[in-house]
Amino acid sequence: LAQLPGPASHTVHTQLTKDAEHLDSAVSVYLQIGQQTHALDAHLQLLCQILDKEAYSQLRTREQLGYIVAAEVSTRSGVTGMRLAVQSSRAPHDVHARVEAFLVTFRQMLQDMDDTTFESYVDSLITQKLEKDRTLHVRASRLFHEIVCHTNCWNRRDLQVEELRKTSKDMLMQLYDTFIMPGAAQRRKLTSFVVGKAALEKGCFASLSPHNATLLVTRSGRCAGMSLEEARAPEGEECLASECVLGPPAETLSVHDFVTSLERFPPLR
């Protein structure tokens, strides 16, 4: 699996929705962490469980960005990361700015979380992992995932439970500050914009065409930690929102050229 570029840049992929009449756009922020370990899996899943609830409360309920707001662990071929996705009728650049602003404020919320609340999240995740597979389909999907990914760890959940029982809030803070927090030293980020009709009608993506689906733009500079007010564009200029967070365009590449230029993680053994 390819290793995303380091924190000196990040990559943005923009394309039109397949349905030309669909109003909503979607933004996916993928943060690549690294190769799986049972400890990393446990810590990242716990972090995502907390973050998903807070993201839904802030971005969907309070800011009303859109109907779908979700954070989840994304693992493939032994490499793990976190993905935060939002579906919204607002311009993708503006949604991206709000996602980055949320990630800044979430850190303080996590730091201020009391021990009782933190332990309740740990206990809840342990309970989920100790549940038996409810159907044959669920069991088969779990085992075939190990086969397809060439990991073949049949007792993965039990090993993750052992790690969860040793997990502290300081461990999650270290993970967050190293890989997730905007401006983090080892942050590796891929942002995907799927642009709907509402954003197109505002003129934000006038040059976008089906051809652009094969292109990516690398952006120079870190995604710095900024407040929502700093990241938001002036009234009536929503299409420019979060350019300061995205960074100026550095290079446009085809998806093929981009992927082939990247370093690879060591193969699974």
CSV table of C-alpha atoms in Angstrom, one decimal:
chain,number,residue,atom,x,y,z
A,1,LEU,CA,0.0,0.0,0.0
A,2,ALA,CA,1.2,3.5,-0.9
A,3,GLN,CA,2.4,5.9,1.8
A,4,LEU,CA,1.0,9.4,1.6
A,5,PRO,CA,3.3,12.4,1.4
A,6,GLY,CA,4.4,13.8,4.7
A,7,PRO,CA,3.2,17.0,6.6
A,8,ALA,CA,5.0,19.4,4.3
A,9,SER,CA,2.1,18.9,1.8
A,10,HIS,CA,-1.2,17.2,1.4
A,11,THR,CA,-3.2,15.9,-1.5
A,12,VAL,CA,-6.7,17.0,-2.7
A,13,HIS,CA,-8.8,15.0,-5.2
A,14,THR,CA,-11.8,16.8,-6.7
A,15,GLN,CA,-14.5,15.3,-9.0
A,16,LEU,CA,-18.1,15.7,-10.0
A,17,THR,CA,-20.9,13.5,-8.6
A,18,LYS,CA,-22.0,10.8,-10.9
A,19,ASP,CA,-25.6,12.2,-10.7
A,20,ALA,CA,-25.5,15.6,-12.4
A,21,GLU,CA,-28.8,16.6,-10.6
A,22,HIS,CA,-27.6,15.7,-7.1
A,23,LEU,CA,-27.4,18.9,-5.0
A,24,ASP,CA,-25.2,17.7,-2.2
A,25,SER,CA,-21.4,17.5,-2.2
A,26,ALA,CA,-19.2,15.3,0.0
A,27,VAL,CA,-15.9,15.8,1.8
A,28,SER,CA,-13.7,13.0,3.0
A,29,VAL,CA,-10.6,13.7,5.1
A,30,TYR,CA,-8.4,10.6,5.3
A,31,LEU,CA,-5.5,10.7,7.8
A,32,GLN,CA,-3.1,7.8,7.3
A,33,ILE,CA,-1.4,6.6,10.5
A,34,GLY,CA,0.8,3.6,9.6
A,35,GLN,CA,1.1,-0.2,9.8
A,36,GLN,CA,-1.3,-2.0,12.1
A,37,THR,CA,-0.5,-3.2,15.5
A,38,HIS,CA,-3.0,-4.5,18.1
A,39,ALA,CA,-2.3,-1.5,20.3
A,40,LEU,CA,-2.7,1.0,17.5
A,41,ASP,CA,-5.9,-0.6,16.3
A,42,ALA,CA,-7.3,-0.4,19.9
A,43,HIS,CA,-6.3,3.2,20.4
A,44,LEU,CA,-7.5,4.4,17.1
A,45,GLN,CA,-10.9,2.6,17.3
A,46,LEU,CA,-11.4,4.1,20.8
A,47,LEU,CA,-10.4,7.6,19.5
A,48,CYS,CA,-12.8,7.3,16.6
A,49,GLN,CA,-15.6,6.2,18.9
A,50,ILE,CA,-15.2,9.4,20.9
A,51,LEU,CA,-14.6,11.6,17.9
A,52,ASP,CA,-17.5,10.3,15.9
A,53,LYS,CA,-20.0,11.3,18.6
A,54,GLU,CA,-18.5,14.7,19.0
A,55,ALA,CA,-18.3,15.4,15.2
A,56,TYR,CA,-21.9,14.5,14.8
A,57,SER,CA,-22.9,16.8,17.7
A,58,GLN,CA,-20.8,19.7,16.4
A,59,LEU,CA,-20.9,19.5,12.7
A,60,ARG,CA,-24.3,18.1,12.1
A,61,THR,CA,-26.4,19.2,15.1
A,62,ARG,CA,-24.9,22.6,16.0
A,63,GLU,CA,-23.5,23.8,12.6
A,64,GLN,CA,-26.0,21.9,10.5
A,65,LEU,CA,-23.5,21.2,7.8
A,66,GLY,CA,-25.4,18.2,6.4
A,67,TYR,CA,-27.3,15.0,7.2
A,68,ILE,CA,-24.3,12.7,7.1
A,69,VAL,CA,-21.3,13.2,9.5
A,70,ALA,CA,-19.2,10.2,10.4
A,71,ALA,CA,-15.7,9.3,11.6
A,72,GLU,CA,-14.4,5.8,11.3
A,73,VAL,CA,-11.2,3.7,11.2
A,74,SER,CA,-10.1,2.9,7.7
A,75,THR,CA,-7.8,-0.1,7.3
A,76,ARG,CA,-6.5,-1.8,4.2
A,77,SER,CA,-3.7,-4.2,3.6
A,78,GLY,CA,-2.3,-3.9,7.1
A,79,VAL,CA,-2.2,0.0,7.0
A,80,THR,CA,-4.6,1.9,9.2
A,81,GLY,CA,-5.9,5.4,9.4
A,82,MET,CA,-8.9,7.6,10.2
A,83,ARG,CA,-11.6,9.0,7.9
A,84,LEU,CA,-14.0,11.8,8.6
A,85,ALA,CA,-16.7,12.3,6.0
A,86,VAL,CA,-19.4,14.9,5.6
A,87,GLN,CA,-22.2,15.2,3.0
A,88,SER,CA,-23.5,18.7,2.7
A,89,SER,CA,-25.2,21.2,0.3
A,90,ARG,CA,-22.5,23.7,1.2
A,91,ALA,CA,-19.3,24.3,-0.8
A,92,PRO,CA,-16.7,21.5,-0.1
A,93,HIS,CA,-14.0,24.1,0.7
A,94,ASP,CA,-16.1,25.6,3.4
A,95,VAL,CA,-17.0,22.1,4.8
A,96,HIS,CA,-13.3,21.2,4.8
A,97,ALA,CA,-12.5,24.4,6.8
A,98,ARG,CA,-15.1,23.4,9.4
A,99,VAL,CA,-13.8,19.9,9.7
A,100,GLU,CA,-10.2,21.2,10.3
A,101,ALA,CA,-11.5,23.7,12.9
A,102,PHE,CA,-13.4,20.9,14.6
A,103,LEU,CA,-10.3,18.8,14.8
A,104,VAL,CA,-8.5,21.7,16.6
A,105,THR,CA,-11.3,22.1,19.2
A,106,PHE,CA,-11.7,18.4,19.7
A,107,ARG,CA,-8.2,18.1,21.2
A,108,GLN,CA,-9.2,20.4,24.1
A,109,MET,CA,-12.4,18.4,24.6
A,110,LEU,CA,-10.4,15.2,24.8
A,111,GLN,CA,-7.9,16.7,27.1
A,112,ASP,CA,-10.6,17.9,29.5
A,113,MET,CA,-12.6,14.6,29.5
A,114,ASP,CA,-12.9,13.3,33.0
A,115,ASP,CA,-11.8,9.7,33.9
A,116,THR,CA,-15.3,8.4,34.4
A,117,THR,CA,-16.4,9.4,30.9
A,118,PHE,CA,-13.2,8.1,29.4
A,119,GLU,CA,-13.6,4.8,31.1
A,120,SER,CA,-17.2,4.5,29.9
A,121,TYR,CA,-16.0,4.8,26.3
A,122,VAL,CA,-13.4,2.1,27.0
A,123,ASP,CA,-15.9,-0.3,28.6
A,124,SER,CA,-18.4,0.3,25.8
A,125,LEU,CA,-15.8,-0.7,23.1
A,126,ILE,CA,-14.7,-3.7,25.1
A,127,THR,CA,-18.3,-4.9,25.4
A,128,GLN,CA,-18.7,-4.6,21.6
A,129,LYS,CA,-15.6,-6.6,20.9
A,130,LEU,CA,-16.6,-9.4,23.4
A,131,GLU,CA,-20.0,-9.9,21.8
A,132,LYS,CA,-20.3,-13.1,19.7
A,133,ASP,CA,-20.9,-12.8,16.0
A,134,ARG,CA,-24.7,-12.6,15.7
A,135,THR,CA,-25.0,-14.1,12.3
A,136,LEU,CA,-23.0,-16.4,10.0
A,137,HIS,CA,-22.6,-13.5,7.6
A,138,VAL,CA,-21.0,-11.3,10.2
A,139,ARG,CA,-18.6,-14.1,11.2
A,140,ALA,CA,-17.7,-14.9,7.6
A,141,SER,CA,-17.1,-11.2,6.7
A,142,ARG,CA,-14.8,-10.8,9.7
A,143,LEU,CA,-12.7,-13.9,8.8
A,144,PHE,CA,-12.6,-13.2,5.1
A,145,HIS,CA,-11.3,-9.7,5.8
A,146,GLU,CA,-8.3,-11.3,7.5
A,147,ILE,CA,-7.8,-13.5,4.5
A,148,VAL,CA,-8.1,-10.8,1.9
A,149,CYS,CA,-5.7,-8.5,3.8
A,150,HIS,CA,-3.3,-11.4,4.3
A,151,THR,CA,-3.2,-10.8,8.1
A,152,ASN,CA,-4.8,-14.1,9.3
A,153,CYS,CA,-5.2,-13.0,12.9
A,154,TRP,CA,-8.2,-15.0,14.0
A,155,ASN,CA,-8.3,-13.7,17.6
A,156,ARG,CA,-7.8,-10.1,16.7
A,157,ARG,CA,-10.7,-8.8,18.9
A,158,ASP,CA,-9.4,-10.6,22.0
A,159,LEU,CA,-5.9,-9.1,21.5
A,160,GLN,CA,-7.4,-5.6,21.0
A,161,VAL,CA,-9.4,-6.0,24.2
A,162,GLU,CA,-6.2,-6.7,26.1
A,163,GLU,CA,-4.7,-3.5,24.7
A,164,LEU,CA,-7.9,-1.5,25.5
A,165,ARG,CA,-7.6,-2.6,29.2
A,166,LYS,CA,-4.2,-0.9,29.3
A,167,THR,CA,-5.2,2.2,27.4
A,168,SER,CA,-5.0,5.6,29.1
A,169,LYS,CA,-6.2,9.0,27.9
A,170,ASP,CA,-2.5,10.1,27.6
A,171,MET,CA,-2.0,7.4,25.0
A,172,LEU,CA,-4.9,8.8,22.9
A,173,MET,CA,-3.5,12.3,23.3
A,174,GLN,CA,-0.1,11.2,22.1
A,175,LEU,CA,-1.7,9.5,19.0
A,176,TYR,CA,-3.8,12.6,18.3
A,177,ASP,CA,-1.0,15.0,18.6
A,178,THR,CA,1.3,12.9,16.4
A,179,PHE,CA,-1.0,12.0,13.5
A,180,ILE,CA,-4.4,13.7,13.7
A,181,MET,CA,-4.1,17.3,15.0
A,182,PRO,CA,-3.8,19.9,12.2
A,183,GLY,CA,-0.1,20.8,12.0
A,184,ALA,CA,1.0,17.5,13.6
A,185,ALA,CA,4.5,16.4,12.9
A,186,GLN,CA,3.6,13.1,11.2
A,187,ARG,CA,0.2,14.0,9.7
A,188,ARG,CA,-0.4,12.4,6.3
A,189,LYS,CA,-3.6,13.6,4.7
A,190,LEU,CA,-5.7,13.0,1.6
A,191,THR,CA,-8.8,15.2,1.1
A,192,SER,CA,-11.5,14.1,-1.4
A,193,PHE,CA,-14.1,16.6,-2.7
A,194,VAL,CA,-17.1,15.1,-4.6
A,195,VAL,CA,-18.9,18.2,-6.0
A,196,GLY,CA,-22.7,18.4,-6.3
A,197,LYS,CA,-25.0,20.7,-8.3
A,198,ALA,CA,-25.4,23.2,-5.5
A,199,ALA,CA,-21.7,24.0,-5.3
A,200,LEU,CA,-21.4,24.1,-9.1
A,201,GLU,CA,-24.2,26.7,-9.3
A,202,LYS,CA,-22.3,29.0,-7.0
A,203,GLY,CA,-19.4,29.0,-9.5
A,204,CYS,CA,-16.9,27.5,-7.1
A,205,PHE,CA,-15.9,24.8,-9.5
A,206,ALA,CA,-16.5,26.2,-12.9
A,207,SER,CA,-13.6,24.5,-14.5
A,208,LEU,CA,-14.5,21.0,-13.1
A,209,SER,CA,-15.2,18.4,-15.7
A,210,PRO,CA,-15.3,14.5,-15.8
A,211,HIS,CA,-11.7,14.7,-16.9
A,212,ASN,CA,-10.7,16.1,-13.5
A,213,ALA,CA,-11.7,12.9,-11.9
A,214,THR,CA,-8.3,11.5,-13.0
A,215,LEU,CA,-6.3,14.4,-11.5
A,216,LEU,CA,-5.1,15.3,-8.0
A,217,VAL,CA,-3.6,18.5,-6.7
A,218,THR,CA,-0.8,18.5,-4.1
A,219,ARG,CA,-1.0,21.5,-1.8
A,220,SER,CA,2.2,23.0,-0.3
A,221,GLY,CA,2.5,23.7,3.4
A,222,ARG,CA,1.0,22.1,6.5
A,223,CYS,CA,-2.7,22.2,7.3
A,224,ALA,CA,-2.2,24.6,10.2
A,225,GLY,CA,-4.5,24.5,13.2
A,226,MET,CA,-6.9,27.4,12.7
A,227,SER,CA,-10.1,28.5,14.3
A,228,LEU,CA,-13.3,28.3,12.2
A,229,GLU,CA,-13.4,32.1,12.0
A,230,GLU,CA,-9.9,32.3,10.6
A,231,ALA,CA,-10.6,29.6,8.0
A,232,ARG,CA,-14.0,30.9,6.8
A,233,ALA,CA,-14.1,33.2,3.7
A,234,PRO,CA,-15.9,36.5,3.7
A,235,GLU,CA,-19.7,36.5,3.1
A,236,GLY,CA,-20.4,35.7,-0.6
A,237,GLU,CA,-17.0,34.1,-1.2
A,238,GLU,CA,-17.8,30.7,0.2
A,239,CYS,CA,-15.9,29.0,-2.7
A,240,LEU,CA,-12.6,30.4,-1.4
A,241,ALA,CA,-13.1,29.2,2.1
A,242,SER,CA,-10.3,27.2,3.7
A,243,GLU,CA,-7.7,28.0,0.9
A,244,CYS,CA,-5.5,29.2,3.8
A,245,VAL,CA,-6.1,25.7,5.4
A,246,LEU,CA,-5.6,23.8,2.2
A,247,GLY,CA,-2.5,25.7,1.2
A,248,PRO,CA,-1.7,27.0,-2.3
A,249,PRO,CA,-1.6,24.6,-5.3
A,250,ALA,CA,1.8,23.1,-5.8
A,251,GLU,CA,1.4,20.4,-8.5
A,252,THR,CA,-1.3,18.7,-10.6
A,253,LEU,CA,-0.8,15.0,-11.2
A,254,SER,CA,-2.8,12.2,-12.7
A,255,VAL,CA,-3.9,9.6,-10.1
A,256,HIS,CA,-1.6,7.0,-11.8
A,257,ASP,CA,1.4,9.3,-11.7
A,258,PHE,CA,0.7,10.3,-8.1
A,259,VAL,CA,0.3,6.7,-6.8
A,260,THR,CA,3.4,5.4,-8.7
A,261,SER,CA,5.5,8.2,-7.3
A,262,LEU,CA,4.8,7.3,-3.6
A,263,GLU,CA,6.9,5.1,-1.4
A,264,ARG,CA,5.3,1.8,-0.3
A,265,PHE,CA,4.8,0.3,3.1
A,266,PRO,CA,6.7,-2.9,3.7
A,267,PRO,CA,4.7,-6.0,2.5
A,268,LEU,CA,2.8,-8.0,5.1
A,269,ARG,CA,4.5,-11.2,6.2
